[in-house]
Amino acid sequence: MFPLFGDGIFTQEGDAWKRSRELLRPQFVHKQYDNLELFKEAVDNLIGVLPAQGLVDLQPLFFRLTLDTTTAFLFGDSVNSLQASNKAGESTFASAFNTAQDFVAKRLRLQDLYWLVGGRSFTAACEDVHRFADQIIDRNLSRDNEGSDHGNQIINILVAGRDTTACLLSWTFFLLVRHPKVLAKLREEISAALKGSTDITRSELRHMNYLQNVLKETLRLYPSVPVNSRTAVRPTMLPVGGGPDLKSPVFVAEGEAIAYSVYSMHRRPDFYGMDAELFRPERWEEDLPMNNDPINAKWGFLPFNGGPRICLGSEWSPGFFMISLPLTLSLNHSGFWYE
């Protein structure tokens, strides 16, 4: 991971990780984006490039949208990739970023044998990504010690802000066009709340209960990080999971990695009902089986992880989603398709 992410919050442990988290935390409190104009401008640009009719592949546009909002949010200056879709720098960054991430995913799977995957293509992609990040820093941050500290985090935050939210939007539209009744109900709530206006406040968003249920149901079925892992810093025990009945303790040695699948957990019938594989936002208005146990109620829904390492952007991502989706749906009454 280091060639792409550098010495940032995704690659750090211990005191260095704590310092990075404290450095970045203030940027993600909701007061930093109470003014939703930050989101609205980018969504207006997205709507402006959508064709009047025909099929459109939304996912690449969502990745540009989230790149614009993330750079505007963090640095006060958007790269405006939606307004200049053929801009060489942004196009190079997007391509290099995707290439580098593909290599990182493969290297993570290989664990200690990560060095078997890489080579010139990986190195070149990482260099292009860092070059793009350096341009953002030069444009927005001073090159003093504090600027250097921020620079180490740029790519880490671009990953968090760009990819996770773009994927959330993509999966949401993917599901909505396949569930017309849900789409109709959502549009009805949005129309009633907005009354033809495009000026949305955080208060209005908080009262769109069905929109929030659609968000949670999408994150349940398609979490941004479907598989994760943790490494034991000292010998420990897992309380269950061992033995023939899987109810005995499991010893975990120091340095041993434990992988867990949020994707699988979110589809457990004993947590979410016998229709757990189905997209049904109404389930969030019901008494879910997992709520019968306090531990399951706390840890059974982990779209942003949990504990000390809960995602700093856990409020940022839904906030951006909730401004993008109402505007896009309410201003595009003629319908949309996703492929």
Coordinates of C-alpha atoms in Angstrom, one line a residue:
M1 CA 0.0 0.0 0.0
F2 CA 2.8 2.4 0.8
P3 CA 3.8 3.3 -2.8
L4 CA 0.3 4.6 -3.4
F5 CA -0.8 5.9 0.0
G6 CA 2.6 7.0 1.5
D7 CA 2.9 7.8 5.2
G8 CA -0.8 8.5 5.7
I9 CA -3.6 7.4 7.9
F10 CA -4.3 4.2 5.9
T11 CA -0.8 2.9 6.4
Q12 CA 0.0 4.2 9.9
E13 CA -0.2 2.5 13.4
G14 CA 0.1 3.7 17.0
D15 CA 1.0 7.3 17.8
A16 CA 1.5 8.2 14.1
W17 CA -2.1 7.0 13.3
K18 CA -3.5 8.9 16.3
R19 CA -1.8 12.2 15.2
S20 CA -3.1 11.8 11.6
R21 CA -6.6 11.1 12.9
E22 CA -6.5 14.2 15.1
L23 CA -5.2 16.2 12.2
L24 CA -8.0 15.1 9.9
R25 CA -10.9 14.9 12.3
P26 CA -11.9 18.6 12.2
Q27 CA -12.3 18.5 8.5
F28 CA -15.2 16.0 8.7
V29 CA -17.5 17.5 11.3
H30 CA -20.8 18.5 9.8
K31 CA -20.3 22.2 10.6
Q32 CA -17.7 22.3 7.9
Y33 CA -20.3 21.6 5.3
D34 CA -23.5 23.1 6.7
N35 CA -23.6 25.2 3.6
L36 CA -24.9 22.7 1.1
E37 CA -24.0 24.9 -1.9
L38 CA -20.7 22.9 -2.0
F39 CA -22.7 19.9 -3.0
K40 CA -25.3 21.7 -5.1
E41 CA -22.8 23.2 -7.5
A42 CA -21.3 19.9 -8.4
V43 CA -24.7 18.2 -8.8
D44 CA -25.8 21.0 -11.1
N45 CA -22.6 20.3 -13.2
L46 CA -23.5 16.6 -13.2
I47 CA -27.1 17.3 -14.4
G48 CA -25.6 19.6 -17.1
V49 CA -23.6 16.8 -18.7
L50 CA -26.4 14.2 -18.7
P51 CA -27.9 13.7 -22.2
A52 CA -31.6 14.6 -22.7
Q53 CA -32.4 11.1 -23.7
G54 CA -30.9 7.7 -24.3
L55 CA -28.7 5.5 -22.1
V56 CA -25.9 6.9 -20.0
D57 CA -23.2 5.2 -17.9
L58 CA -23.5 7.1 -14.7
Q59 CA -20.7 5.5 -12.7
P60 CA -17.8 7.4 -14.4
L61 CA -19.7 10.6 -13.9
F62 CA -20.2 9.8 -10.3
F63 CA -16.5 9.4 -9.9
R64 CA -15.9 12.8 -11.4
L65 CA -18.7 14.2 -9.2
T66 CA -17.1 12.9 -6.0
L67 CA -13.6 14.0 -7.1
D68 CA -15.0 17.6 -7.6
T69 CA -16.8 17.7 -4.2
T70 CA -13.9 16.1 -2.3
T71 CA -11.3 18.6 -3.6
A72 CA -13.7 21.5 -3.1
F73 CA -14.5 20.4 0.4
L74 CA -10.9 19.8 1.5
F75 CA -9.1 22.6 -0.3
G76 CA -11.8 25.1 -1.2
D77 CA -11.0 24.7 -4.9
S78 CA -12.6 22.0 -7.0
V79 CA -10.8 20.4 -9.9
N80 CA -14.1 20.8 -11.9
S81 CA -13.6 17.6 -13.7
L82 CA -17.3 17.5 -14.8
Q83 CA -16.9 20.9 -16.5
A84 CA -13.7 19.8 -18.2
S85 CA -14.2 16.1 -18.8
N86 CA -11.3 16.0 -21.2
K87 CA -8.8 17.8 -19.0
A88 CA -5.6 15.9 -19.3
G89 CA -4.5 16.1 -15.7
E90 CA -7.7 14.8 -14.2
S91 CA -8.0 12.1 -16.9
T92 CA -4.4 10.9 -16.2
F93 CA -5.1 10.9 -12.4
A94 CA -8.3 8.9 -12.8
S95 CA -6.7 6.3 -15.0
A96 CA -3.5 6.1 -12.8
F97 CA -5.6 6.0 -9.6
N98 CA -7.7 3.0 -10.9
T99 CA -4.5 1.2 -12.0
A100 CA -2.7 1.7 -8.7
Q101 CA -5.8 0.6 -6.7
D102 CA -6.0 -2.6 -8.7
F103 CA -2.4 -3.4 -7.8
V104 CA -2.9 -2.5 -4.1
A105 CA -5.9 -4.9 -3.9
K106 CA -3.9 -7.7 -5.4
R107 CA -0.9 -7.0 -3.1
L108 CA -3.2 -7.0 0.0
R109 CA -4.5 -10.4 -0.9
L110 CA -0.9 -11.8 -1.1
Q111 CA 0.0 -10.5 2.4
D112 CA 3.7 -11.1 3.0
L113 CA 4.2 -12.0 -0.7
Y114 CA 2.9 -8.6 -1.9
W115 CA 6.2 -7.9 -3.6
L116 CA 5.3 -10.5 -6.3
V117 CA 2.8 -8.0 -7.8
G118 CA 3.9 -4.5 -8.9
G119 CA 6.6 -3.6 -11.4
R120 CA 6.9 -0.7 -13.7
S121 CA 3.1 -0.2 -14.3
F122 CA 2.4 0.1 -10.6
T123 CA 5.3 2.5 -10.0
A124 CA 4.3 4.7 -12.9
A125 CA 0.7 4.8 -11.8
C126 CA 1.7 5.8 -8.2
E127 CA 3.9 8.5 -9.6
D128 CA 1.1 10.0 -11.6
V129 CA -1.2 9.9 -8.6
H130 CA 1.3 11.7 -6.4
R131 CA 2.0 14.2 -9.1
F132 CA -1.6 15.1 -9.2
A133 CA -1.8 15.4 -5.4
D134 CA 1.3 17.6 -5.4
Q135 CA -0.4 20.0 -7.9
I136 CA -3.4 20.3 -5.5
I137 CA -1.1 21.0 -2.6
D138 CA 0.9 23.6 -4.5
R139 CA -2.4 25.3 -5.4
N140 CA -3.9 25.3 -2.0
L141 CA -1.4 24.7 0.8
S142 CA 1.8 26.4 1.8
R143 CA 5.0 24.3 1.7
D144 CA 5.8 24.6 5.4
N145 CA 5.9 21.8 7.9
E146 CA 2.1 21.8 8.3
G147 CA 1.7 21.7 4.5
S148 CA 4.0 18.6 4.4
D149 CA 1.9 16.9 7.1
H150 CA -1.3 17.6 5.1
G151 CA 0.4 16.4 1.9
N152 CA 1.0 13.0 3.4
Q153 CA -2.8 12.6 3.8
I154 CA -4.0 13.9 0.5
I155 CA -4.2 10.7 -1.4
N156 CA -5.7 8.8 1.6
I157 CA -8.5 11.3 1.8
L158 CA -9.1 11.4 -2.0
V159 CA -9.6 7.6 -1.8
A160 CA -12.1 7.9 1.1
G161 CA -14.0 10.8 -0.4
R162 CA -14.0 9.9 -4.1
D163 CA -14.4 6.1 -4.3
T164 CA -16.7 5.2 -1.4
T165 CA -19.3 7.9 -2.2
A166 CA -19.2 7.3 -5.9
C167 CA -19.7 3.6 -5.3
L168 CA -22.6 4.3 -3.0
L169 CA -24.3 6.5 -5.6
S170 CA -23.7 3.9 -8.3
W171 CA -25.2 1.0 -6.3
T172 CA -28.1 3.1 -5.3
F173 CA -29.1 3.9 -8.8
F174 CA -28.4 0.3 -9.8
L175 CA -30.9 -0.8 -7.2
L176 CA -33.5 1.9 -7.8
V177 CA -34.0 1.3 -11.5
R178 CA -34.6 -2.4 -10.7
H179 CA -37.1 -1.6 -8.0
P180 CA -39.6 0.9 -9.5
K181 CA -41.9 0.9 -6.5
V182 CA -39.1 2.0 -4.2
L183 CA -38.1 4.6 -6.8
A184 CA -41.7 5.9 -7.0
K185 CA -42.0 6.1 -3.2
L186 CA -38.7 7.9 -2.9
R187 CA -39.6 10.4 -5.5
E188 CA -42.9 11.1 -3.8
E189 CA -41.1 11.8 -0.5
I190 CA -38.6 14.1 -2.2
S191 CA -41.3 16.0 -4.1
A192 CA -43.3 16.5 -1.0
A193 CA -40.3 17.8 0.9
L194 CA -38.8 20.0 -1.8
K195 CA -42.1 21.4 -3.3
G196 CA -40.4 22.1 -6.6
S197 CA -37.4 23.9 -4.9
T198 CA -33.8 22.9 -5.4
D199 CA -32.7 24.6 -2.1
I200 CA -32.2 21.9 0.4
T201 CA -31.3 22.3 4.1
R202 CA -29.8 19.7 6.4
S203 CA -33.0 19.8 8.4
E204 CA -35.0 18.8 5.4
L205 CA -32.6 16.0 4.7
R206 CA -32.9 14.7 8.2
H207 CA -36.7 14.5 7.8
M208 CA -36.5 12.4 4.6
N209 CA -36.9 9.1 6.5
Y210 CA -37.4 6.9 3.4
L211 CA -34.3 8.4 1.7
Q212 CA -32.3 7.5 4.8
N213 CA -33.7 4.0 4.7
V214 CA -32.7 3.7 1.0
L215 CA -29.2 4.8 2.0
K216 CA -28.9 2.3 4.8
E217 CA -30.3 -0.6 2.7
T218 CA -27.9 0.1 -0.1
L219 CA -25.0 0.2 2.4
R220 CA -26.2 -3.0 3.9
L221 CA -26.2 -4.9 0.7
Y222 CA -23.2 -3.2 -0.8
P223 CA -20.9 -1.8 1.9
S224 CA -18.1 0.4 0.7
V225 CA -15.5 -2.0 2.3
P226 CA -17.1 -5.5 2.0
V227 CA -14.1 -7.3 3.5
N228 CA -11.7 -6.0 6.2
S229 CA -9.0 -7.5 8.5
R230 CA -7.3 -6.8 11.8
T231 CA -3.9 -8.0 13.0
A232 CA -3.4 -9.0 16.7
V233 CA -0.9 -6.8 18.5
R234 CA -0.7 -9.3 21.3
P235 CA -2.0 -12.9 21.9
T236 CA -5.7 -12.8 22.4
M237 CA -8.9 -14.9 22.2
L238 CA -12.0 -14.7 20.1
P239 CA -15.0 -15.7 22.4
V240 CA -16.7 -17.9 19.7
G241 CA -16.0 -19.5 16.3
G242 CA -14.0 -22.6 17.3
G243 CA -14.9 -26.2 17.8
P244 CA -17.3 -28.4 15.8
D245 CA -20.3 -26.2 16.8
L246 CA -18.3 -22.9 16.2
K247 CA -19.2 -21.8 19.8
S248 CA -15.8 -22.4 21.4
P249 CA -13.1 -19.8 21.9
V250 CA -10.4 -19.3 19.2
F251 CA -6.8 -18.4 20.1
V252 CA -5.2 -15.6 18.0
A253 CA -1.5 -15.3 18.1
E254 CA 0.4 -12.0 18.1
G255 CA 0.8 -10.9 14.5
E256 CA -1.9 -13.1 13.1
A257 CA -4.4 -11.5 10.8
I258 CA -8.1 -12.0 11.1
A259 CA -10.3 -11.2 8.1
Y260 CA -14.0 -10.6 8.4
S261 CA -16.7 -10.1 5.8
V262 CA -19.1 -7.2 6.4
Y263 CA -20.8 -8.1 3.1
S264 CA -21.7 -11.5 4.5
M265 CA -22.7 -10.3 7.9
H266 CA -25.1 -7.7 6.4
R267 CA -27.0 -10.6 4.6
R268 CA -27.4 -12.8 7.7
P269 CA -31.1 -13.9 8.0
D270 CA -30.7 -14.1 11.8
F271 CA -29.8 -10.3 11.7
Y272 CA -32.0 -9.0 9.0
G273 CA -34.8 -11.5 8.4
M274 CA -35.3 -14.3 5.9
D275 CA -35.4 -11.9 3.0
A276 CA -32.0 -10.5 3.9
E277 CA -30.7 -10.9 0.4
L278 CA -33.5 -8.6 -1.0
F279 CA -33.4 -4.8 -1.4
R280 CA -36.3 -3.6 0.9
P281 CA -35.7 -0.3 2.6
E282 CA -38.9 -0.7 4.7
R283 CA -37.0 -3.2 6.9
W284 CA -35.4 -0.3 8.7
E285 CA -38.8 0.7 10.0
E286 CA -39.3 -2.8 11.6
D287 CA -37.9 -4.5 14.7
L288 CA -34.9 -6.3 13.1
P289 CA -33.8 -9.6 14.7
M290 CA -30.4 -8.3 15.4
N291 CA -31.9 -5.7 17.8
N292 CA -32.8 -8.5 20.2
D293 CA -29.1 -8.7 21.3
P294 CA -27.3 -5.5 22.4
I295 CA -24.0 -6.7 20.9
N296 CA -25.5 -7.5 17.5
A297 CA -27.5 -4.3 17.6
K298 CA -24.2 -2.3 18.0
W299 CA -22.0 -4.3 15.6
G300 CA -24.5 -5.9 13.1
F301 CA -24.5 -2.9 10.8
L302 CA -20.9 -1.8 9.9
P303 CA -20.9 0.2 6.6
F304 CA -18.2 2.4 8.1
N305 CA -16.5 0.0 10.4
G306 CA -16.6 0.6 14.2
G307 CA -14.7 1.3 17.3
P308 CA -11.7 3.7 17.4
R309 CA -11.1 3.2 13.7
I310 CA -14.6 4.1 12.6
C311 CA -14.4 5.9 9.3
L312 CA -13.8 9.7 9.7
G313 CA -16.1 10.3 6.7
S314 CA -19.0 8.3 8.1
E315 CA -21.1 11.5 8.2
W316 CA -19.5 13.1 5.2
S317 CA -20.4 10.3 2.8
P318 CA -24.2 10.0 3.6
G319 CA -24.4 13.8 3.7
F320 CA -23.1 14.1 0.2
F321 CA -25.3 11.2 -1.0
M322 CA -28.4 12.8 0.5
I323 CA -27.9 16.1 -1.4
S324 CA -26.9 14.4 -4.7
L325 CA -29.8 12.0 -4.9
P326 CA -32.7 14.3 -4.2
L327 CA -31.5 16.9 -6.6
T328 CA -30.8 14.4 -9.3
L329 CA -34.1 12.7 -9.0
S330 CA -36.2 15.8 -8.6
L331 CA -34.7 17.6 -11.5
N332 CA -34.8 14.6 -13.8
H333 CA -38.5 13.8 -13.9
S334 CA -38.3 12.2 -17.3
G335 CA -36.6 9.2 -15.8
F336 CA -33.1 7.7 -16.0
W337 CA -31.4 4.5 -16.8
Y338 CA -28.2 3.0 -15.5
E339 CA -25.8 0.6 -17.3

